XYZ file of C-alpha atoms in Angstrom:
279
model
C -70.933 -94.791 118.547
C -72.218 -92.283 121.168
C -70.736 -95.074 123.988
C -67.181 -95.200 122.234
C -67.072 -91.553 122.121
C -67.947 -91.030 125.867
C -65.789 -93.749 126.637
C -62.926 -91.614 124.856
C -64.276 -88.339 126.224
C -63.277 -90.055 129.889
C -60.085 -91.702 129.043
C -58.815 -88.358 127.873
C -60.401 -86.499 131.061
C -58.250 -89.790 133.441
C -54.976 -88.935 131.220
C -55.558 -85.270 131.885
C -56.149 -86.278 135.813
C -53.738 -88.131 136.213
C -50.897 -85.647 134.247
C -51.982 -82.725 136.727
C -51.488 -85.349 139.770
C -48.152 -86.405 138.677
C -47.581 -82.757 138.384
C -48.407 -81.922 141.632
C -46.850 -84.804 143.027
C -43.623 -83.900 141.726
C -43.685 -80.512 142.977
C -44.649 -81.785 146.412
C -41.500 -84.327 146.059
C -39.155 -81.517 144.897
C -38.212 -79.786 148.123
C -37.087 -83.516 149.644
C -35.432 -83.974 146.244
C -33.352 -80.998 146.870
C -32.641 -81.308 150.297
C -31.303 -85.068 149.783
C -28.764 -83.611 146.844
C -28.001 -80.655 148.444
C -26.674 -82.923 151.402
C -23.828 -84.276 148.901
C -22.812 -80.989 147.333
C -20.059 -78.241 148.478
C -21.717 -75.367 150.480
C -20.564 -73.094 147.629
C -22.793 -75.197 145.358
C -25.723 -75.481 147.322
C -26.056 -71.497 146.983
C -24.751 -71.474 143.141
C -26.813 -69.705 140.439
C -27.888 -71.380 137.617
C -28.319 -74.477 140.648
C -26.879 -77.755 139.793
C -29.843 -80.071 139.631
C -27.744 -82.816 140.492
C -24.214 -82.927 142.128
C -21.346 -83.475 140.045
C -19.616 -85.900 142.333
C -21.216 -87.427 145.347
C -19.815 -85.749 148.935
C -20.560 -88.132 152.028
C -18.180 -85.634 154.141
C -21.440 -83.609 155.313
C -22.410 -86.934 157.138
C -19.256 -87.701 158.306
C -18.447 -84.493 159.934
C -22.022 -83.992 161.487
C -21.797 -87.195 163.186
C -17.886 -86.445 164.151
C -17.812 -83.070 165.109
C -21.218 -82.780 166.548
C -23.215 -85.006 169.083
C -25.375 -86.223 166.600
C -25.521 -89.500 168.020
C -26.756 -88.500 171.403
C -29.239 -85.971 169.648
C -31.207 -88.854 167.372
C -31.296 -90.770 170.529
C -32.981 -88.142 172.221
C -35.232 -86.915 169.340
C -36.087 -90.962 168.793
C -36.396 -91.274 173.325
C -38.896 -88.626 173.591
C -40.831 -88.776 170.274
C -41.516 -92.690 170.786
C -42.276 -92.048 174.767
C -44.415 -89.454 174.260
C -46.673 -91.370 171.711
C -46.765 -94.604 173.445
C -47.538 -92.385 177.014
C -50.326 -90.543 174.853
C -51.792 -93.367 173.292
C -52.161 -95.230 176.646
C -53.636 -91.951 178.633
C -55.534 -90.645 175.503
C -57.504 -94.245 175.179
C -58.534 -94.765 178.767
C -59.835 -91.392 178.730
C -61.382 -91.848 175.088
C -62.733 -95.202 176.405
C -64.423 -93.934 180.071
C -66.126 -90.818 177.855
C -67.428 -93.232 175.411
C -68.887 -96.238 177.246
C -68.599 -95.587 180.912
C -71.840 -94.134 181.774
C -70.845 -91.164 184.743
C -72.236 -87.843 185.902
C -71.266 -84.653 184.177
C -69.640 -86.406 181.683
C -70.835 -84.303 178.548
C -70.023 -81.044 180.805
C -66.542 -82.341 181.281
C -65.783 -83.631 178.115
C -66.656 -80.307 176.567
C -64.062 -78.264 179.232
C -61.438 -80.950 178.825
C -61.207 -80.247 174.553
C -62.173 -76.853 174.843
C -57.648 -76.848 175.784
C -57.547 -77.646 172.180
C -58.574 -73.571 171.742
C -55.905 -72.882 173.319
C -52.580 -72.329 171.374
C -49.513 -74.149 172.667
C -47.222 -71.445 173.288
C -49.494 -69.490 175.505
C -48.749 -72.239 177.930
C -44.400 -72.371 177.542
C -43.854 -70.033 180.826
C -45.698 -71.465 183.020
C -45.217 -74.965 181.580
C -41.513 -74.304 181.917
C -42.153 -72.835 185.558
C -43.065 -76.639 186.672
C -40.969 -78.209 184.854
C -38.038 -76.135 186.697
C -39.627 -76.398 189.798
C -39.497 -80.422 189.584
C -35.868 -80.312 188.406
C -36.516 -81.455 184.980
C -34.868 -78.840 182.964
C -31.810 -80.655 180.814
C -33.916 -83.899 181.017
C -36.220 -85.936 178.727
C -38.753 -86.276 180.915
C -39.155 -82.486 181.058
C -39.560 -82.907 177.167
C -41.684 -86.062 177.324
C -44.825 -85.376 180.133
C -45.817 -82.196 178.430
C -46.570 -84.169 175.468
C -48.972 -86.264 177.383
C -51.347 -84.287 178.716
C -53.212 -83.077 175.076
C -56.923 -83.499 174.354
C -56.302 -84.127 170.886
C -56.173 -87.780 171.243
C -58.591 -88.451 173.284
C -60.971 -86.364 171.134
C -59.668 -89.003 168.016
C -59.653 -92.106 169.530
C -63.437 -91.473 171.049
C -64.902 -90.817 168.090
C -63.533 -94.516 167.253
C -65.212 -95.708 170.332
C -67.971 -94.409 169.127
C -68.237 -96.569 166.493
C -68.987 -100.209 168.656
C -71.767 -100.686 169.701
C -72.818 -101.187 173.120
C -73.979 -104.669 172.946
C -70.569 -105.848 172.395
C -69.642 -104.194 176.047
C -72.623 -105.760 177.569
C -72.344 -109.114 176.349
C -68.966 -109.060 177.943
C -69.834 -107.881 181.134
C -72.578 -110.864 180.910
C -70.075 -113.278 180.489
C -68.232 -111.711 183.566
C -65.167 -109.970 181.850
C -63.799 -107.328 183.711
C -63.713 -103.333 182.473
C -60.153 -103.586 181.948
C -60.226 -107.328 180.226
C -63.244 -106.043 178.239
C -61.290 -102.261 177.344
C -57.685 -104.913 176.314
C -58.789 -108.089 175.024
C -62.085 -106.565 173.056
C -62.387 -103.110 172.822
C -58.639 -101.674 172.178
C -57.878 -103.856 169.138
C -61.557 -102.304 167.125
C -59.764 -99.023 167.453
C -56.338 -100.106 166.027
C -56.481 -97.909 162.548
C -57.516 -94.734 165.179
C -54.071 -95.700 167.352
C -52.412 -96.018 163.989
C -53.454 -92.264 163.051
C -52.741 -90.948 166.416
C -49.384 -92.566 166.467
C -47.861 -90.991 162.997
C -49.700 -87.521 164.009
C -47.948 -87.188 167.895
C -44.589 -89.127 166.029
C -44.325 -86.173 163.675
C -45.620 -83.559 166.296
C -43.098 -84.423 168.589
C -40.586 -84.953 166.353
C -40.484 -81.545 164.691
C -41.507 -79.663 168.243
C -38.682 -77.279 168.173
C -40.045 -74.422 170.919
C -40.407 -76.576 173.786
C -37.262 -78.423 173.134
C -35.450 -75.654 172.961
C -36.529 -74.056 176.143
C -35.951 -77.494 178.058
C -32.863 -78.562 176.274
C -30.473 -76.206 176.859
C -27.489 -78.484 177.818
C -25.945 -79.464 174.202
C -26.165 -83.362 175.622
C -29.779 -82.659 176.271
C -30.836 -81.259 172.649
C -32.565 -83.066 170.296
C -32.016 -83.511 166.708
C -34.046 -80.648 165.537
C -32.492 -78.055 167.694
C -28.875 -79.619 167.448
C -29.291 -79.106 163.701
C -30.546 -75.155 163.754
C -27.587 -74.435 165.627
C -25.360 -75.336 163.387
C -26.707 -72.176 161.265
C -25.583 -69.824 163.711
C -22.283 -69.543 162.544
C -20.495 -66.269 160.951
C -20.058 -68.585 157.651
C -22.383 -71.519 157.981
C -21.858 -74.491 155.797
C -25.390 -75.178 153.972
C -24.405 -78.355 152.927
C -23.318 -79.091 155.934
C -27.023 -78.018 157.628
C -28.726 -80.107 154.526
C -27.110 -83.408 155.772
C -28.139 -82.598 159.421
C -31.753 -82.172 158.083
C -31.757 -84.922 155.966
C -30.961 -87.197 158.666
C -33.504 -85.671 160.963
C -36.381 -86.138 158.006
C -35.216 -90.112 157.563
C -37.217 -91.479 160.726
C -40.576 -89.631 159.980
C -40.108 -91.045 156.082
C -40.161 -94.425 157.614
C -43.068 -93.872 160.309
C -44.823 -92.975 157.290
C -43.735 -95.998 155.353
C -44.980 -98.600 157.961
C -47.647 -96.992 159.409
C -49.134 -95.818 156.271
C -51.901 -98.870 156.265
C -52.920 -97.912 159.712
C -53.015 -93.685 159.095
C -55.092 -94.562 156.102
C -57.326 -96.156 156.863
C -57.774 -94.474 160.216
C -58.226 -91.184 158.349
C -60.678 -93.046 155.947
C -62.680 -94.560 159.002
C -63.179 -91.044 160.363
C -64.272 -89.550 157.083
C -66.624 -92.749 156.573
C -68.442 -91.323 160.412
């Protein structure tokens, strides 16, 4: 009897879990709810009072006109272009540098490890002037390189992917150097694919970072061919009488490629995030 009524005592406490999760999960879900149905409503209705919950009639104008009377074309391609060279330019930098701090054995390394993420401390924007100062001085204002190599040089992911490193042990480096592999042949072929779930983590993080970097976009971008998505989209606010509706399709578009970076990376963030909380 005392077993049956525990056993109840938890059941109730997992439907009362779960309730409050669903709860919470909806409310989390709510804001993209609203900004997808907003997109197919009047700009009068997106603004009405009681709110329509859901639009009377479905509006695919918005989408039309922001790809028609805007360069929203040449925007995604420049929001996808940098986002996606960025990440792959990080990942390739951030894991040779995670790699030589982890197994390469060199002098000073602990003294420069510590100066090289003790950048992280500092915040992003302090560096815009004189970021933007060499980026004007090498003619790459209105570019996307000027928007990509910035990107690059963070400590952020070599401070992830290390503590993957970390993780394998050193006999596995030595018995390939026994058999004669090479550092690089040992870092491709052996080491790199251990640390997969880590590049997995890193990739979604800088995807999204990049993605939604609006300051540094803005001050390179200033050509309207040279904007990305995000800042195309904000300046469609900065009309006299802006069309909300009109914005909420914009948006929606921009939010569709993180929403699928999420969907097939997921596995990879995951269990990256799960490694790291395992060490």
């Amino acid at each position: 009897m005392r077993r049956k009524k525990n056993k109840r005592k938890r059941e109730k406490i997992e439907i009362i879990t779960n309730c409050i999760v669903l709860f919470f999960a909806g409310l989390s879900l709510f804001p993209l709810y609203w900004l997808v149905t907003s997109s197919f409503k009047n700009s009068a209705d997106v603004v009405k009072m009681p709110p329509d919950w859901f639009p009377k009639s479905l509006n695919f104008s918005n989408y039309v006109d922001v790809f028609n009377n805007q360069p929203a074309f040449i925007w995604t391609y420049n929001s996808l272009f940098v986002a996606l060279m960025s990440t792959f330019a990080l990942i390739v930098v951030s894991s040779l540098a995670a790699y030589a701090f982890s197994q390469l054995k060199f002098k000073g390394k602990n003294i420069i490890f510590i100066i090289f993420i003790s950048s992280l401390m500092i915040p992003k924007e302090v560096m815009i002037v004189p970021l933007f100062r060499i980026i004007q001085d090498m003619n790459m204002v209105n570019t996307l390189s000027g928007m990509i190599w910035p990107n690059v040089a963070t400590a952020f992911g070599v401070f992830l992917l290390k503590g993957f490193f970390d993780t394998i042990p050193d006999s596995l480096r030595e018995a390939a150097k026994i058999d004669g592999a090479s550092e690089f042949r040992i870092f491709f072929k052996i080491m790199l694919p251990l640390v997969k779930p880590g590049i997995g983590a890193l990739f979604i993080l800088n995807f999204v970072q990049v993605w939604n970097d609006y300051l540094w976009q803005l001050v390179v971008g200033q050509d309207v061919h040279s904007k990305t998505l995000m800042v195309g989209i904000a300046t469609l606010m900065q009309d006299l009488n802006p069309n909300f509706a009109y914005k909420m399709a914009g948006a929606t578009v921009a939010a569709i490629p993180m929403l699928l970076i999420f969907i097939f990376f997921q596995k990879y963030f995951t269990k990256g995030i799960t490694i790291g909380a395992d060490k």
